[in-house]
XYZ file of C-alpha atoms in Angstrom:
321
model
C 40.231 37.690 -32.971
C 40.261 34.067 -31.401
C 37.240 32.354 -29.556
C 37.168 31.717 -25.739
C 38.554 27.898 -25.383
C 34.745 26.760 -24.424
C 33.289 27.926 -27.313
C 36.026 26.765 -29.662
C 35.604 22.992 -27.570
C 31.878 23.562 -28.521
C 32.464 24.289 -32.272
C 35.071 21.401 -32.944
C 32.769 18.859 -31.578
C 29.867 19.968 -33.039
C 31.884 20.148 -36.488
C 33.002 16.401 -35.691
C 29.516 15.097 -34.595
C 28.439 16.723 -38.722
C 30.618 14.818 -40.176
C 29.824 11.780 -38.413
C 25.891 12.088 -39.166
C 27.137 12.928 -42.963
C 29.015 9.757 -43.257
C 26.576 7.451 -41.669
C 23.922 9.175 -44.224
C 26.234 8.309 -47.332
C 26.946 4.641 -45.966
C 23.291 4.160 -45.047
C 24.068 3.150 -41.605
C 22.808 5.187 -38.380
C 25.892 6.534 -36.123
C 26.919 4.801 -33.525
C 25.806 6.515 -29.912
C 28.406 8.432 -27.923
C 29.433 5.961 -24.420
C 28.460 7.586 -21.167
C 32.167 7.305 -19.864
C 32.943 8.712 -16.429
C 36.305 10.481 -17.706
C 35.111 13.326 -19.879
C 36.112 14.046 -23.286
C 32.587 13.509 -25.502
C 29.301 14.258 -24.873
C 27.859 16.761 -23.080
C 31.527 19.348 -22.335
C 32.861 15.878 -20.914
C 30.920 16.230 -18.205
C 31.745 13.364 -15.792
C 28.698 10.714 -14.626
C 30.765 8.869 -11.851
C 31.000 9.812 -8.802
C 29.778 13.688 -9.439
C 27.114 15.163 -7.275
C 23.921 16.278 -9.952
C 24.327 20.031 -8.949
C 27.989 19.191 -10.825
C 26.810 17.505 -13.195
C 24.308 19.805 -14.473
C 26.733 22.575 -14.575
C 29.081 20.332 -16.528
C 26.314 19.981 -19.150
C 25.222 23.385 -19.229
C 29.210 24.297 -19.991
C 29.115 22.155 -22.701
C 25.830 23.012 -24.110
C 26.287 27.149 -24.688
C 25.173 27.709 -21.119
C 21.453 25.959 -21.640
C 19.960 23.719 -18.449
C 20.005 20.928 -18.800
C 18.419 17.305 -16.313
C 21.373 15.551 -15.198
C 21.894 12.325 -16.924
C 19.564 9.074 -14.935
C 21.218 6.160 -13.641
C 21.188 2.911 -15.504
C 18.454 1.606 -13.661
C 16.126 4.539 -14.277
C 16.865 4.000 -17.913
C 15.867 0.734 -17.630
C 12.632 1.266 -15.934
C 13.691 0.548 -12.557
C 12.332 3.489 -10.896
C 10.197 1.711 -8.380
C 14.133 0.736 -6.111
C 14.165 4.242 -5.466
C 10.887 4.895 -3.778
C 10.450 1.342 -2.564
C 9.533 1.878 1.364
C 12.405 -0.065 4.067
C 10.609 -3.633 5.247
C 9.686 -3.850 8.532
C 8.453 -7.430 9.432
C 7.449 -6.244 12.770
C 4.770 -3.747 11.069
C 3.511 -6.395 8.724
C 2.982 -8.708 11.673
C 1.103 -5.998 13.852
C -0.433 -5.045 10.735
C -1.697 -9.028 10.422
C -2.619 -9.129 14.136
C -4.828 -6.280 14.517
C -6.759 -7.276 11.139
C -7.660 -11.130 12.427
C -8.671 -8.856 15.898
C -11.274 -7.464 14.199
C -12.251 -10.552 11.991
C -12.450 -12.351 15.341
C -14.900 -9.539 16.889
C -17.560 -9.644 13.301
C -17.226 -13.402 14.410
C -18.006 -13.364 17.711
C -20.648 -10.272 18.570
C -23.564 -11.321 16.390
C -25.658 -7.882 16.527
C -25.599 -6.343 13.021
C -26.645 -2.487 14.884
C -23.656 -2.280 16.879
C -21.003 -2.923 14.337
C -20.863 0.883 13.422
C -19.980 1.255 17.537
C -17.132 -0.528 17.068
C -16.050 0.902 14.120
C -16.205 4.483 15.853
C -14.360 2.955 18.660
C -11.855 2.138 16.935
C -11.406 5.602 15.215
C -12.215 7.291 18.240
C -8.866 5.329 19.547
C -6.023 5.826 16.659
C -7.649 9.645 16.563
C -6.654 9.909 20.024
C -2.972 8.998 19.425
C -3.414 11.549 16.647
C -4.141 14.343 19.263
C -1.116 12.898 21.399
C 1.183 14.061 18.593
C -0.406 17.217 18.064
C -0.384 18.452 21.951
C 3.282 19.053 22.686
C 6.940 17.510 21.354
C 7.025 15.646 24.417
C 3.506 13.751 23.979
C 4.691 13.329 20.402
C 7.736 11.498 21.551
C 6.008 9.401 23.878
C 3.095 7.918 21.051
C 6.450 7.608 18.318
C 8.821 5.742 20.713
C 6.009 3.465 21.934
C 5.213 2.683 18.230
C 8.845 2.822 17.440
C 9.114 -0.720 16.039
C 6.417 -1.042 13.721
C 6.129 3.244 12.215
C 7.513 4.615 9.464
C 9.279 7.857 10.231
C 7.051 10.260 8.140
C 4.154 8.714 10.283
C 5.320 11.913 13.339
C 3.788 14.499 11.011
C 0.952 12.875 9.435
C -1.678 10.510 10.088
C -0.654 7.415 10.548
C -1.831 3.654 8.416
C -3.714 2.669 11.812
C -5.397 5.575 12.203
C -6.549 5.258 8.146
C -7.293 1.424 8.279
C -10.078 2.895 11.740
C -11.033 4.617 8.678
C -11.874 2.200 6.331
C -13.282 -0.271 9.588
C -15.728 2.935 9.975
C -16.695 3.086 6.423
C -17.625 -1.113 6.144
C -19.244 -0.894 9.515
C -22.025 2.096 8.164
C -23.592 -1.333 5.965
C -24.383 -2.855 9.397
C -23.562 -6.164 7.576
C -21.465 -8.658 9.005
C -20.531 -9.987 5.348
C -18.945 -6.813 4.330
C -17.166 -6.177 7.734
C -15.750 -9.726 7.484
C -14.300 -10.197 4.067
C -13.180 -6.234 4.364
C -11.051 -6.733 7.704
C -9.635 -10.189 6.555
C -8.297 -9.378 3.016
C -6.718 -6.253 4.702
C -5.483 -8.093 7.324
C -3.090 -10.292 5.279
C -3.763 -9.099 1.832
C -1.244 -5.730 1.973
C 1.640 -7.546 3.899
C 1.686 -11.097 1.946
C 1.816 -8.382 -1.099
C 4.502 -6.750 0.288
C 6.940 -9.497 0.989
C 6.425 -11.667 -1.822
C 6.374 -8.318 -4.161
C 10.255 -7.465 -2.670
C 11.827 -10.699 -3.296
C 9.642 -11.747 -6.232
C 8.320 -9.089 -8.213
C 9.392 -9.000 -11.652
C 6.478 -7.619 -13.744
C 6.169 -3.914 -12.252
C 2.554 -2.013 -12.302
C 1.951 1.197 -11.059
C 3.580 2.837 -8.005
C 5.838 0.128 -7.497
C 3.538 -2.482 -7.390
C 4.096 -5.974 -8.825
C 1.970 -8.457 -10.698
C 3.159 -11.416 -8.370
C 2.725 -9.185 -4.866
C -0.923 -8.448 -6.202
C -1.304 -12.235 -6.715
C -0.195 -13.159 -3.375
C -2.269 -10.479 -2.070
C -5.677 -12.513 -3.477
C -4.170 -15.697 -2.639
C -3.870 -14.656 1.140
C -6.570 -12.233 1.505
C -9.052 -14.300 0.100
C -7.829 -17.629 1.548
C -8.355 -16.100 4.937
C -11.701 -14.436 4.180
C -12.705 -18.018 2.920
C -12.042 -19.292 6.440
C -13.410 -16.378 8.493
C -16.997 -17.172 6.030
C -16.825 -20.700 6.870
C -16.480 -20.672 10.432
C -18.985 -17.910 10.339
C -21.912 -20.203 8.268
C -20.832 -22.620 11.100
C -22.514 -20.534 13.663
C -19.003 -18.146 14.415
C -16.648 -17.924 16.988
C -17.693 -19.073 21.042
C -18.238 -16.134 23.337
C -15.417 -16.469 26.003
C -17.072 -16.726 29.584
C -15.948 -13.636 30.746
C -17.855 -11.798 27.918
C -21.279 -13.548 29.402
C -21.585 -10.089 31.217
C -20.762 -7.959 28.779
C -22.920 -9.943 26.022
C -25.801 -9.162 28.078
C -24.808 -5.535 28.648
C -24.956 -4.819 24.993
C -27.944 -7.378 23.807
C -25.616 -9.586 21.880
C -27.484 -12.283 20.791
C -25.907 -15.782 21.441
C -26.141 -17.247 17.958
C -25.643 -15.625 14.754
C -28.095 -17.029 12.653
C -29.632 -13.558 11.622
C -26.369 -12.207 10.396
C -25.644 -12.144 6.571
C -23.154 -14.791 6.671
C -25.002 -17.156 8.892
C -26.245 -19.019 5.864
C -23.580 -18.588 3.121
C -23.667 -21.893 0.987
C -20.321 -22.971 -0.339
C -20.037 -21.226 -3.687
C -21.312 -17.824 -2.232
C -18.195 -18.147 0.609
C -15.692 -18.862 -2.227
C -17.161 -16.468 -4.758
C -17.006 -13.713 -2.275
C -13.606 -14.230 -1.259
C -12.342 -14.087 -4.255
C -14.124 -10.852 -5.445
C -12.821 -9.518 -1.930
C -9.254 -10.576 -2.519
C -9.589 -8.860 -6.501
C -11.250 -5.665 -5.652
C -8.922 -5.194 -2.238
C -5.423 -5.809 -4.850
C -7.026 -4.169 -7.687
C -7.659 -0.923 -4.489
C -4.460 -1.216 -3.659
C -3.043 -0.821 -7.051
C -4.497 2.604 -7.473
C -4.592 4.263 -4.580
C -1.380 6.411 -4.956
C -2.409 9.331 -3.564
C -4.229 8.177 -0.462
C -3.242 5.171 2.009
C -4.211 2.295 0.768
C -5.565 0.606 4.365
C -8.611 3.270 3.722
C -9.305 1.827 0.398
C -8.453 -1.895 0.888
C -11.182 -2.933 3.260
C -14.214 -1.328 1.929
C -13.051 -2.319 -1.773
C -12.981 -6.027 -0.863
C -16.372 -5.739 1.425
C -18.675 -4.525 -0.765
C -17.378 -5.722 -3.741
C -17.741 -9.432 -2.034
C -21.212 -8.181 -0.637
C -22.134 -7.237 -4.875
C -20.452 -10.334 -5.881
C -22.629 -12.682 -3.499
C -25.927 -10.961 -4.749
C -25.534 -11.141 -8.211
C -25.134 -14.415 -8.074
C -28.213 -15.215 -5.852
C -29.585 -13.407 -8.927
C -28.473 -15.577 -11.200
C -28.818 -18.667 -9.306
């Protein structure tokens, strides 16, 4: 009786990886690992890593394994912790830069309408808007195609079948907006504004020490570098009486009872240390936000993290002070 030719392959390799282990033990030295060649011969059956698809590959070890299942090998970079290449999302500069302009929009609206009740209007305005292109993709294919093509430059592509970062960063305006406090509203819209993209592009070309989901330690730094820097500025011009209603908004500012100064707003009076503290506990709780949200878009978590945490941040140290 003689042995198929796999199982006899299987046997005489297993024999010579024994007496390999059994040497090393008697010299005191560990074996050597098998190389990962891409020709076959050792390992696994001599299943090949090259240019193999992993359906192929797995097969190949399962031949030379009695049959058993086994994960195709990773590629070097997995091995070496370089996961985050795979699942890094395309840049799109266009995105970043709508992304920057809608965010100093809102900044420039806490600045100039000075009435603290009507900042949760706004908010739901602008929910009530990106929900709206929601329901355009939900109505027919063709209404779908319209909202996706006019958004073409600056959407991702799994943004057809789910809600998109505008629609979530409405969200988050919605959520700092319920506080009815200009503070919050400000600092939260800035550091989102700037924060996420100025993460994004120095975290791609400079990002060496790798946190969570891809993340970097020098993205997350430029993200509190830019978001607060600009949150800084927005409180400054904002203790400096804010931003000059245009004449054309004369009308309107006496439709809604917007008061002309905005000297009874909670950043009206910020001194100096209170602007800089709470821009840079916006810019370190909006990163820090950003970090862990994984499983929810980050533009919902950004804005609110960095408000109130700037808002807490300003009055503990009017406690202490």
């Amino acid at each position: 009786f003689r042995f198929p030719p796999y199982i006899r392959m299987a046997l005489s390799s297993l024999q010579g990886s024994s007496m390999v282990t059994r040497r090393a033990a008697l010299s005191g030295k560990a074996p050597a690992p098998a190389p990962l060649s891409s020709s076959g011969g050792g390992g696994a059956g001599g299943a090949s890593l090259s240019s193999k698809s992993p359906d192929s590959r797995n097969s190949g070890a399962a031949a030379g394994n009695g049959g058993s299942s086994l994960p195709a090998v990773r590629s070097a970079g997995d091995l070496a912790g370089n996961t985050h290449t795979s699942s890094k999302r395309p840049e799109n500069l266009s995105r970043s830069v709508f992304h920057a302009t809608w965010g100093c929009v809102v900044v420039s609206v806490c600045l100039t309408f000075h009435n603290a009740a009507h900042l949760f209007a706004w908010g739901a305005a602008a929910l009530t808007l990106a929900l709206a292109f929601e329901m355009l993709k939900i109505v027919s294919p063709k209404t779908k195609d319209v909202v996706m093509t006019l958004f073409k430059p600056v959407a991702h592509e799994w943004e057809s079948k789910r809600f998109t970062s505008a629609t979530w960063f409405a969200a988050g305006l919605l959520c700092m907006s319920v506080s009815r406090s200009h503070l919050v509203c400000t600092v939260g819209a800035a550091v989102c504004a700037v924060g996420d993209p100025a993460a994004g592009f120095f975290g791609r070309r400079f990002g060496k020490t790798r946190l969570r989901a891809g993340r970097s330690v020098e993205g997350s730094l430029a993200f509190v570098i830019f978001g607060g820097t600009l949150a800084f500025v927005a409180l400054t011009v904002a203790s400096r009486g804010g931003l000059e209603q245009p004449q054309y908004f004369r009308t309107l500012t006496g439709w809604l009872e917007q008061p002309r100064s905005n000297e009874n707003t909670d950043t009206a009076k910020l001194a100096l240390l209170e602007r800089a503290v709470a821009s840079l506990v916006g810019g370190i709780c909006g990163a820090l936000a950003e970090i862990v949200s994984t499983s929810i878009d980050d533009n919902l978590t950004v804005g609110p993290a960095a408000g109130y945490g700037a808002a807490a941040a300003v009055a503990v140290l009017r406690r202490m002070l």
